[in-house]
Each structure stands twice: as C-alpha cells, then as structure tokens.
Coordinates of C-alpha atoms and ligand atoms in Angstrom, one line a residue:
X1 CA 90.2 93.3 125.3
X2 CA 88.1 91.6 122.6
X3 CA 89.0 92.3 119.0
X4 CA 85.6 94.1 118.6
X5 CA 86.2 96.4 121.5
X6 CA 89.7 97.2 120.2
X7 CA 88.3 97.9 116.8
X8 CA 85.7 100.3 118.2
X9 CA 88.3 102.2 120.2
X10 CA 90.6 102.6 117.3
X11 CA 87.8 103.6 115.0
X12 CA 86.7 106.3 117.4
X13 CA 90.3 107.6 117.8
X14 CA 91.1 107.6 114.1
X15 CA 87.8 109.3 113.3
X16 CA 88.3 111.9 115.9
X17 CA 91.7 112.9 114.7
X18 CA 91.2 112.5 110.9
X19 CA 92.0 116.2 110.3
X20 CA 95.5 115.5 111.6
X21 CA 96.4 112.5 109.5
X22 CA 94.5 113.3 106.3
X23 CA 96.4 116.6 105.9
X24 CA 99.3 116.1 103.5
X25 CA 102.3 118.4 104.0
X26 CA 103.8 117.5 100.6
X27 CA 100.9 118.9 98.6
X28 CA 99.9 121.8 100.9
X29 CA 102.0 124.7 101.9
X30 CA 100.3 125.0 105.3
X31 CA 98.0 122.6 107.1
X32 CA 94.7 123.5 108.7
X33 CA 95.8 122.0 112.1
X34 CA 98.8 124.3 112.3
X35 CA 96.5 127.2 113.3
X36 CA 95.2 125.1 116.2
X37 CA 98.6 123.9 117.3
X38 CA 101.1 126.7 116.5
X39 CA 103.7 125.6 119.0
X40 CA 103.8 122.1 117.6
X41 CA 103.9 123.4 114.0
X42 CA 106.7 125.8 114.8
X43 CA 108.7 123.1 116.6
X44 CA 108.4 120.6 113.7
X45 CA 109.1 123.2 111.0
X46 CA 112.4 124.3 112.4
X47 CA 113.9 120.8 112.5
X48 CA 116.4 119.5 110.0
X49 CA 116.0 116.7 107.4
X50 CA 118.4 114.5 109.3
X51 CA 116.2 115.0 112.5
X52 CA 113.1 113.9 110.5
X53 CA 115.0 110.9 109.1
X54 CA 116.1 109.8 112.6
X55 CA 112.5 109.9 113.9
X56 CA 110.8 108.4 110.8
X57 CA 110.6 104.7 112.0
X58 CA 109.6 105.6 115.6
X59 CA 107.6 108.9 115.6
X60 CA 106.0 107.8 118.9
X61 CA 109.4 108.5 120.6
X62 CA 109.7 112.1 119.4
X63 CA 109.6 114.6 122.4
X64 CA 107.4 117.1 120.5
X65 CA 105.0 119.5 122.1
X66 CA 101.3 118.7 122.6
X67 CA 99.2 117.3 121.3
X68 CA 102.0 115.2 119.8
X69 CA 103.0 113.6 123.1
X70 CA 99.5 112.5 124.1
X71 CA 98.7 111.2 120.6
X72 CA 102.0 109.3 120.6
X73 CA 101.0 107.5 123.8
X74 CA 97.6 106.6 122.4
X75 CA 99.2 105.5 119.1
X76 CA 101.6 103.1 120.8
X77 CA 98.8 101.7 123.1
X78 CA 96.3 101.2 120.3
X79 CA 98.6 99.6 117.9
X80 CA 100.4 97.3 120.3
X81 CA 100.5 93.6 119.3
X82 CA 102.6 90.7 120.5
X83 CA 106.0 90.2 118.8
X84 CA 106.0 86.5 118.1
X85 CA 109.4 84.8 118.2
X86 CA 110.2 81.9 115.8
X87 CA 112.6 79.1 116.7
X88 CA 115.7 79.7 114.6
X89 CA 115.7 77.5 111.4
X90 CA 119.1 75.8 111.1
X91 CA 120.7 73.4 108.7
X92 CA 118.2 73.9 105.9
X93 CA 119.1 72.5 102.4
X94 CA 120.4 75.2 100.0
X95 CA 117.7 74.9 97.4
X96 CA 115.2 76.1 100.0
X97 CA 116.8 79.5 100.0
X98 CA 118.3 79.6 96.5
X99 CA 118.2 83.0 94.8
X100 CA 116.4 84.6 97.7
X101 CA 117.9 87.9 99.1
X102 CA 118.9 87.6 102.7
X103 CA 116.2 89.8 104.2
X104 CA 113.4 88.1 102.3
X105 CA 114.6 84.7 103.4
X106 CA 114.6 85.9 107.0
X107 CA 111.0 87.0 106.6
X108 CA 110.1 83.6 105.2
X109 CA 111.8 81.7 108.0
X110 CA 110.2 83.9 110.7
X111 CA 106.8 83.6 109.0
X112 CA 107.0 79.8 108.7
X113 CA 108.3 79.4 112.3
X114 CA 105.6 81.6 113.8
X115 CA 102.8 80.1 111.7
X116 CA 103.8 76.5 112.5
X117 CA 104.0 77.2 116.2
X118 CA 100.9 79.4 116.4
X119 CA 98.4 77.2 114.5
X120 CA 97.1 74.5 116.8
X121 CA 95.9 71.8 114.4
X122 CA 98.5 70.1 112.2
X123 CA 98.2 71.0 108.5
X124 CA 97.2 68.4 106.0
X125 CA 97.8 70.4 102.8
X126 CA 99.5 73.8 102.4
X127 CA 98.3 76.3 99.8
X128 CA 100.6 79.2 99.1
X129 CA 98.5 82.1 97.7
X130 CA 100.2 84.3 95.1
X131 CA 103.2 82.1 95.8
X132 CA 105.8 83.6 93.5
X133 CA 108.2 80.6 93.3
X134 CA 106.5 79.2 96.4
X135 CA 109.5 79.6 98.8
X136 CA 107.3 79.9 101.9
X137 CA 105.0 77.0 101.1
X138 CA 108.0 74.8 100.1
X139 CA 109.7 75.5 103.5
X140 CA 106.5 74.6 105.4
X141 CA 105.9 71.5 103.3
X142 CA 109.5 70.4 103.4
X143 CA 109.5 70.7 107.2
X144 CA 106.2 69.1 107.9
X145 CA 106.0 66.5 105.0
X146 CA 102.6 67.7 103.8
X147 CA 101.7 68.2 100.1
X148 CA 101.7 71.8 98.7
X149 CA 99.7 73.7 96.1
X150 CA 101.2 77.0 94.9
X151 CA 98.8 79.4 93.2
X152 CA 100.6 82.0 91.0
X153 CA 99.7 83.9 87.9
X154 CA 103.2 84.2 86.5
X155 CA 104.1 81.1 84.6
X156 CA 107.8 81.7 84.7
X157 CA 107.8 81.9 88.5
X158 CA 105.6 78.8 88.7
X159 CA 108.0 76.8 86.5
X160 CA 111.0 78.0 88.5
X161 CA 109.2 77.1 91.7
X162 CA 108.3 73.6 90.4
X163 CA 111.9 72.9 89.5
X164 CA 113.0 73.8 93.1
X165 CA 110.2 71.7 94.6
X166 CA 111.3 68.8 92.5
X167 CA 115.0 69.2 93.6
X168 CA 113.8 68.9 97.2
X169 CA 111.3 66.1 96.6
X170 CA 108.5 68.2 98.0
X171 CA 105.1 67.0 96.7
X172 CA 104.2 70.3 95.2
X173 CA 101.9 71.4 92.4
X174 CA 102.7 74.9 91.0
X175 CA 99.5 75.9 89.3
X176 CA 99.4 78.9 87.0
X177 CA 96.2 80.5 88.3
X178 CA 94.6 84.0 88.5
X179 CA 93.4 83.9 92.1
X180 CA 90.9 86.7 91.3
X181 CA 89.1 84.6 88.8
X182 CA 85.9 82.8 90.1
X183 CA 87.3 79.5 88.9
X184 CA 90.0 79.8 91.6
X185 CA 87.6 78.0 93.9
X186 CA 88.4 74.7 92.2
X187 CA 91.8 74.7 93.8
X188 CA 90.7 74.9 97.4
X189 CA 89.2 72.4 99.8
X190 CA 88.0 72.7 103.4
X191 CA 91.1 70.7 104.6
X192 CA 93.5 73.3 103.4
X193 CA 95.9 75.5 105.3
X194 CA 96.5 78.7 103.3
X195 CA 99.5 80.9 103.7
X196 CA 100.1 84.3 102.0
X197 CA 103.2 86.4 102.6
X198 CA 102.7 90.0 101.4
X199 CA 99.7 89.5 99.1
X200 CA 98.6 92.9 97.9
X201 CA 95.2 94.5 98.6
X202 CA 92.6 92.8 96.4
X203 CA 94.6 89.6 96.3
X204 CA 94.4 89.1 100.1
X205 CA 90.8 90.5 100.4
X206 CA 89.8 87.8 97.9
X207 CA 91.8 85.2 99.8
X208 CA 89.8 86.0 103.0
X209 CA 86.5 85.6 101.1
X210 CA 87.6 82.3 99.5
X211 CA 88.8 80.9 102.9
X212 CA 85.4 81.7 104.4
X213 CA 83.4 80.5 101.3
X214 CA 85.3 77.2 101.3
X215 CA 85.4 76.9 105.1
X216 CA 89.2 76.3 104.8
X217 CA 90.8 74.9 108.0
X218 CA 93.6 77.4 108.6
X219 CA 95.1 80.7 107.4
X220 CA 98.3 82.6 108.0
X221 CA 98.3 86.0 106.2
X222 CA 100.6 88.9 106.2
X223 CA 98.9 91.7 104.2
X224 CA 100.5 94.4 102.1
X225 CA 99.7 97.2 99.6
X226 CA 96.3 97.9 101.2
X227 CA 95.6 100.5 98.5
X228 CA 95.8 98.1 95.6
X229 CA 92.1 97.5 95.4
X230 CA 89.6 97.9 92.5
X231 CA 87.3 100.4 94.1
X232 CA 87.9 104.1 95.0
X233 CA 86.7 103.4 98.5
X234 CA 87.6 100.7 100.9
X235 CA 84.9 98.0 101.1
X236 CA 85.1 96.6 104.7
X237 CA 84.6 92.9 105.2
X238 CA 83.4 92.7 108.8
X239 CA 80.0 93.8 110.0
X240 CA 81.8 96.0 112.6
X241 CA 83.8 97.9 110.0
X242 CA 80.8 98.2 107.7
X243 CA 79.1 100.4 110.3
X244 CA 82.3 102.1 111.4
X245 CA 82.6 105.8 111.9
X246 CA 85.7 105.9 109.7
X247 CA 85.1 105.9 105.9
X248 CA 88.4 105.0 104.3
X249 CA 89.4 106.1 100.7
X250 CA 91.9 104.4 98.5
X251 CA 94.2 107.3 99.1
X252 CA 93.9 106.8 102.9
X253 CA 95.0 103.2 102.4
X254 CA 98.4 104.3 101.3
X255 CA 99.1 105.9 104.8
X256 CA 100.2 102.5 106.4
X257 CA 102.7 102.1 103.5
X258 CA 104.4 105.5 104.1
X259 CA 107.1 104.0 106.3
X260 CA 110.0 103.8 103.9
X261 CA 112.1 100.6 103.9
X262 CA 115.5 101.1 105.3
X263 CA 117.4 102.2 102.2
X264 CA 121.1 102.5 101.6
X265 CA 122.7 106.0 101.8
X266 CA 123.0 106.4 98.0
X267 CA 119.4 105.4 97.4
X268 CA 118.2 107.7 100.2
X269 CA 120.2 110.7 98.7
X270 CA 118.6 110.0 95.3
X271 CA 115.1 109.8 96.7
X272 CA 115.6 113.0 98.8
X273 CA 117.0 114.9 95.8
X274 CA 114.0 113.9 93.6
X275 CA 111.6 115.0 96.4
X276 CA 113.4 118.3 97.1
X277 CA 113.3 119.1 93.4
X278 CA 109.6 118.3 93.1
X279 CA 109.0 120.7 96.0
X280 CA 111.2 123.3 94.2
X281 CA 109.0 122.8 91.1
X282 CA 105.9 123.2 93.3
X283 CA 107.1 126.5 94.7
X284 CA 108.1 127.7 91.2
X285 CA 104.8 126.7 89.5
X286 CA 102.7 128.2 92.3
X287 CA 104.6 131.5 92.1
X288 CA 104.9 131.7 88.3
X289 CA 101.3 130.8 87.7
X290 CA 100.0 132.9 90.6
X291 CA 97.8 129.9 91.6
X292 CA 98.3 128.4 95.0
X293 CA 97.5 124.8 94.2
X294 CA 99.5 121.6 93.9
X295 CA 100.2 120.0 90.5
X296 CA 100.9 116.2 90.7
X297 CA 104.2 115.1 89.3
X298 CA 104.8 111.7 87.6
X299 CA 106.6 109.1 89.8
X300 CA 109.4 108.9 87.1
X301 CA 109.7 112.4 85.7
X302 CA 111.0 112.4 82.1
X303 CA 114.8 112.8 82.0
X304 CA 115.1 112.1 85.8
X305 CA 117.5 114.1 88.0
X306 CA 120.5 113.7 85.6
X307 CA 119.6 116.9 83.8
X308 CA 120.1 119.1 87.0
X309 CA 117.5 121.0 88.9
X310 CA 116.6 123.5 86.1
X311 CA 116.1 120.7 83.5
X312 CA 114.2 118.7 86.0
X313 CA 111.8 121.5 86.8
X314 CA 111.5 122.5 83.1
X315 CA 110.6 118.9 82.1
X316 CA 107.8 118.9 84.8
X317 CA 106.5 122.2 83.5
X318 CA 106.5 120.7 79.9
X319 CA 104.7 117.7 81.3
X320 CA 101.9 120.0 82.5
X321 CA 102.1 122.0 79.2
X322 CA 103.1 125.1 81.1
X323 CA 105.3 127.9 79.9
X324 CA 106.5 129.5 83.1
X325 CA 108.7 132.6 83.6
X326 CA 112.1 131.2 84.8
X327 CA 113.1 131.9 88.4
X328 CA 115.8 134.5 89.1
X329 CA 118.1 131.8 90.6
X330 CA 117.8 128.0 90.2
X331 CA 120.3 127.6 93.1
X332 CA 118.1 129.6 95.4
X333 CA 114.9 127.7 94.2
X334 CA 116.7 124.4 94.9
X335 CA 117.7 125.6 98.4
X336 CA 114.1 126.4 99.1
X337 CA 113.1 123.0 97.8
X338 CA 115.4 121.4 100.3
X339 CA 114.1 123.6 103.1
X340 CA 110.6 122.6 102.3
X341 CA 111.6 118.9 102.2
X342 CA 112.9 119.2 105.8
X343 CA 109.6 120.9 106.9
X344 CA 107.5 118.3 105.0
X345 CA 109.3 115.3 106.5
X346 CA 109.0 116.7 110.0
X347 CA 105.3 117.7 109.6
X348 CA 104.7 114.2 108.3
X349 CA 105.9 112.7 111.6
X350 CA 102.4 113.7 113.0
X351 CA 100.8 111.6 110.2
X352 CA 103.3 108.9 111.1
X353 CA 101.6 108.5 114.5
X354 CA 98.5 107.2 112.7
X355 CA 100.3 104.9 110.2
X356 CA 100.3 101.8 112.4
X357 CA 96.9 102.4 114.1
X358 CA 95.2 102.6 110.7
X359 CA 97.0 99.4 109.6
X360 CA 95.8 97.7 112.8
X361 CA 92.2 99.0 112.1
X362 CA 92.5 97.3 108.7
X363 CA 93.9 94.1 110.2
X364 CA 91.1 94.0 112.8
X365 CA 88.5 94.3 110.0
X366 CA 90.0 91.2 108.5
X367 CA 90.2 89.5 111.9
X368 CA 86.6 90.3 112.8
X369 CA 85.4 89.0 109.4
X370 CA 87.0 85.7 110.1
X371 CA 85.8 85.6 113.7
X372 CA 82.2 86.3 112.5
X373 CA 82.6 83.4 110.1
X374 CA 83.5 80.9 112.9
X375 CA 87.3 81.2 113.1
X376 CA 89.5 81.7 116.1
X377 CA 92.0 84.5 115.3
X378 CA 95.3 85.6 116.7
X379 CA 97.1 88.8 115.7
X380 CA 100.8 89.6 116.1
X381 CA 104.1 90.6 114.5
X382 CA 106.0 87.8 112.9
X383 CA 109.4 89.6 112.6
X384 CA 111.1 92.8 113.7
X385 CA 110.1 95.8 111.6
X386 CA 113.7 96.2 110.5
X387 CA 113.2 93.1 108.3
X388 CA 110.0 94.5 106.8
X389 CA 107.6 97.2 108.0
X390 CA 104.8 94.9 106.7
X391 CA 105.4 92.5 109.7
X392 CA 101.8 92.0 110.8
X393 CA 100.5 88.4 110.8
X394 CA 96.9 87.1 111.1
X395 CA 96.5 83.5 112.2
X396 CA 93.1 81.9 111.9
X397 CA 91.7 78.4 112.5
X398 CA 88.2 77.1 111.9
X399 CA 86.8 76.4 115.3
X400 CA 84.9 73.2 114.5
X401 CA 86.4 72.0 111.2
Ligands
SAM501 C1 104.3 90.7 96.4 S1 104.4 89.2 95.5 C2 104.5 88.0 96.8 C3 105.1 86.7 96.4 C4 105.5 85.8 97.5 N1 104.4 85.5 98.3 C5 106.6 86.4 98.3 O1 106.4 86.9 99.4 O2 107.7 86.4 97.8 C6 102.9 89.0 94.8 C7 102.8 87.8 93.8 O3 101.5 87.7 93.4 C8 101.4 87.3 92.1 N2 100.1 87.7 91.6 C9 99.7 89.0 91.3 N3 98.4 89.0 90.8 C10 98.0 87.7 90.9 C11 96.8 87.1 90.5 N4 95.7 87.8 90.1 N5 96.7 85.7 90.7 C12 97.8 85.0 91.1 N6 99.0 85.6 91.4 C13 99.1 86.9 91.3 C14 102.6 88.0 91.4 O4 102.9 87.4 90.2 C15 103.6 87.9 92.5 O5 104.4 86.7 92.4

C-alpha cells in the first residue's frame, strides 16, 4: 500500500473514533462513550491497577468486550511497520560509548546499524542534528571514515563531544548552533546525510524543512516529543495532511507519548502514589466546592508526597487559593483516590489503542512531505520498544541527487 493510501486510511479511522481517544479519564469522572458502550466501561472499571499496568504496553492484546476487540485489530493493522534488525556492533573502542547509559547506547547502535544498512548511497558527510555530545554521529563517522558536523545549542555538550571526537581521531566539528535560527542553513550542503535521534517536535519539523530547502542527500530521523511545537495546533507539512479530516491540537500530540518508559518498582510506586493523591484531591475539591469540574495540578506539587496525603491535598488547595472543608477521613479519601487511579488506568487502555496509530499518522505526514519533495522514503522500527517507545525511524534519500 502506498504511503498516501495508508495515511488516508489512518486519517479516516482516527477521525471516526476521535470521541474515544480524546476523552481523558484522568480529568473526567465519566466519559461520554461509556453510555454507548456500558459493557466495556463496566469491564474496564472493575479491573485492578496491576491489571492495567500489565496491559499498558500492549493494549491491543487485552481481551476486552466490543468495540475494544475490533478496534484493537484495526489499531495493530494500521500501525504495523517493519522491525529492522541491525547487525550487532562489536569490538568498539571505549570512548565511543563513554558515559552513555546502557539503554541509550543500545538505541544508538541500533539506529546507526539500521541507518547504514538502509540508506542506499554511501554518505560523504554526516550531520548530527541536535547532537548532544554527538555520540550517534561519531559512531557513524568512526565506522565509515566520513567527516562529521554536530549541531548543538549547548556549548558544554559540544565541547565534551569535541574532546571525545578528538580522542577517536574522528574528523568532527562540534558547532554551537541554534538549529531553529535562520542562519542554521549555513551549516548544510546538498551532499549531507543528516541524522537525528530523538529530536523534539519543532526541532525535527525544522530539520525536515531544512533538508528539503537544501536538497540534502539523505536523512535518518527518529522523532520524539511531538507536542513541543510553537503553535497551539499542529501545522502539517505534507499536502495530504494539510487537507486531512483530522485536525490535531497540541494536546492531542501528547497522546503518542503516553506510553510510560519501563520504570523501576520504586519509581513506579512514587508515580502511582502521586497520581492517586491527585485524584483524591480531585474528588475532594469537586465535593467540597460543589462544582463538578477538574482543576489542573502542577507537575511538581509544592512539598511533594513527603507531607502525607492530607498535606499533599491541602497544598494543592492552597495552590488554587481554595479554603475547603476537610473530609471526614483522609484515609478513606486516599482509598478512593487509589480506586479511581485503577479505573483511570484501565479506561486509558482504550486511548492506548490510538497511541501508535496517531504516531504513525504523524510519521506519515513527515514521510509524505519528503516524498512530495523528491525523496524516496522508508519507515520502520529501529529497535524493540523495550529499549525506547520512541523507536520509529524514517529513512529518506534524494532520488536524483
Ligand atoms: C533529546 S536531546 C537528543 C540528543 C541526542 N541526539 C541524543 O539522542 O542523545 C535534544 C538535544 O537538542 C538540543 N537542543 C535543544 N534545542 C536546540 C536548538 N534550538 N538548537 C540546537 N540544539 C538544541 C539539546 O541541548 C539536547 O542536547
């Protein structure tokens, strides 16, 4: 199936079911779709927090009542992409992976292996976009012997990267550059092969525009943080997405990022406690105010969870400048917060079915934009999702460079 046909199918499906994936269980006590699908709502609401946790990474496999099962089949079909395998990188010199956490290094070796194998023409110069210390570009340049340009805003990272490149005798220039500035164009030529691992929203949208404007030869991009864009609404790049049925807000763009990274048990417990207490606060403030609406809570509430549930909720009330009558029992309110967390997480599994399809819709917009601009494009996964949920890779090459 062509990329355009695939995009059209996804667009229609996401648009048709937007009421299911736009509804947010965390901020609403009941969701509009529950009245249409009471059996599914009841089934999800009676499950435990541990049940939700077990299904979080693979909601498509949950044996939930209709329409969940049919949507799960479509979700899997519409978001299917090849899982590319990289030849294992062995006997690499230590400075290539110095100071890099294990999982990050594995992402880099998978990315480099897949990009080198997947791009047809040999690179003549690598450009690492938002390079950090330039670990990815350095690995590619070290393996292939090409020169490397690293573009990075943070001078400390650039300097640390330059020292590593020198140690390995890689012909690298680490330039301190704001890639969003118009002057960034000075750093690119049509002979360049650009790589970007986990460049956030606007940073990789600008990358795509620069690649096309400069007719650069090749691109390997793994996008991330789609919601970090300047505008309140997503501005599509391709002509297909510009006339799409689906209109995507910045808030929608956070849906693909909802898959939480596999955290340690302690970290998970802390995260869950903070969420359960926020939901306890939500129940308290709705009841005490007599107003059935959600009040947003700061990502780092003053005082944190160390002050206990009562202190936590009181500090959130103070944050909203509310003087609320105290609940009869904080213990009971906390229990209700935990119950609600279990319900929220299970109801969110329905949204979870749309997480990957929306991400693939966004990836296809990027791919179609490049295709319309004369590039041959391939899409796939560069590593297993256990290494990072942001494992999509777009490979593009100018057709007649
Ligand atoms: C998520 S990190 C990715 C770094 C590296 N590619 C990696 O995977 O480790 C994003 C990088 O972009 C850099 N950055 C953010 N805004 C930038 C800008 N406007 N111009 C250049 N670099 C920027 C940050 O300093 C950071 O090093």
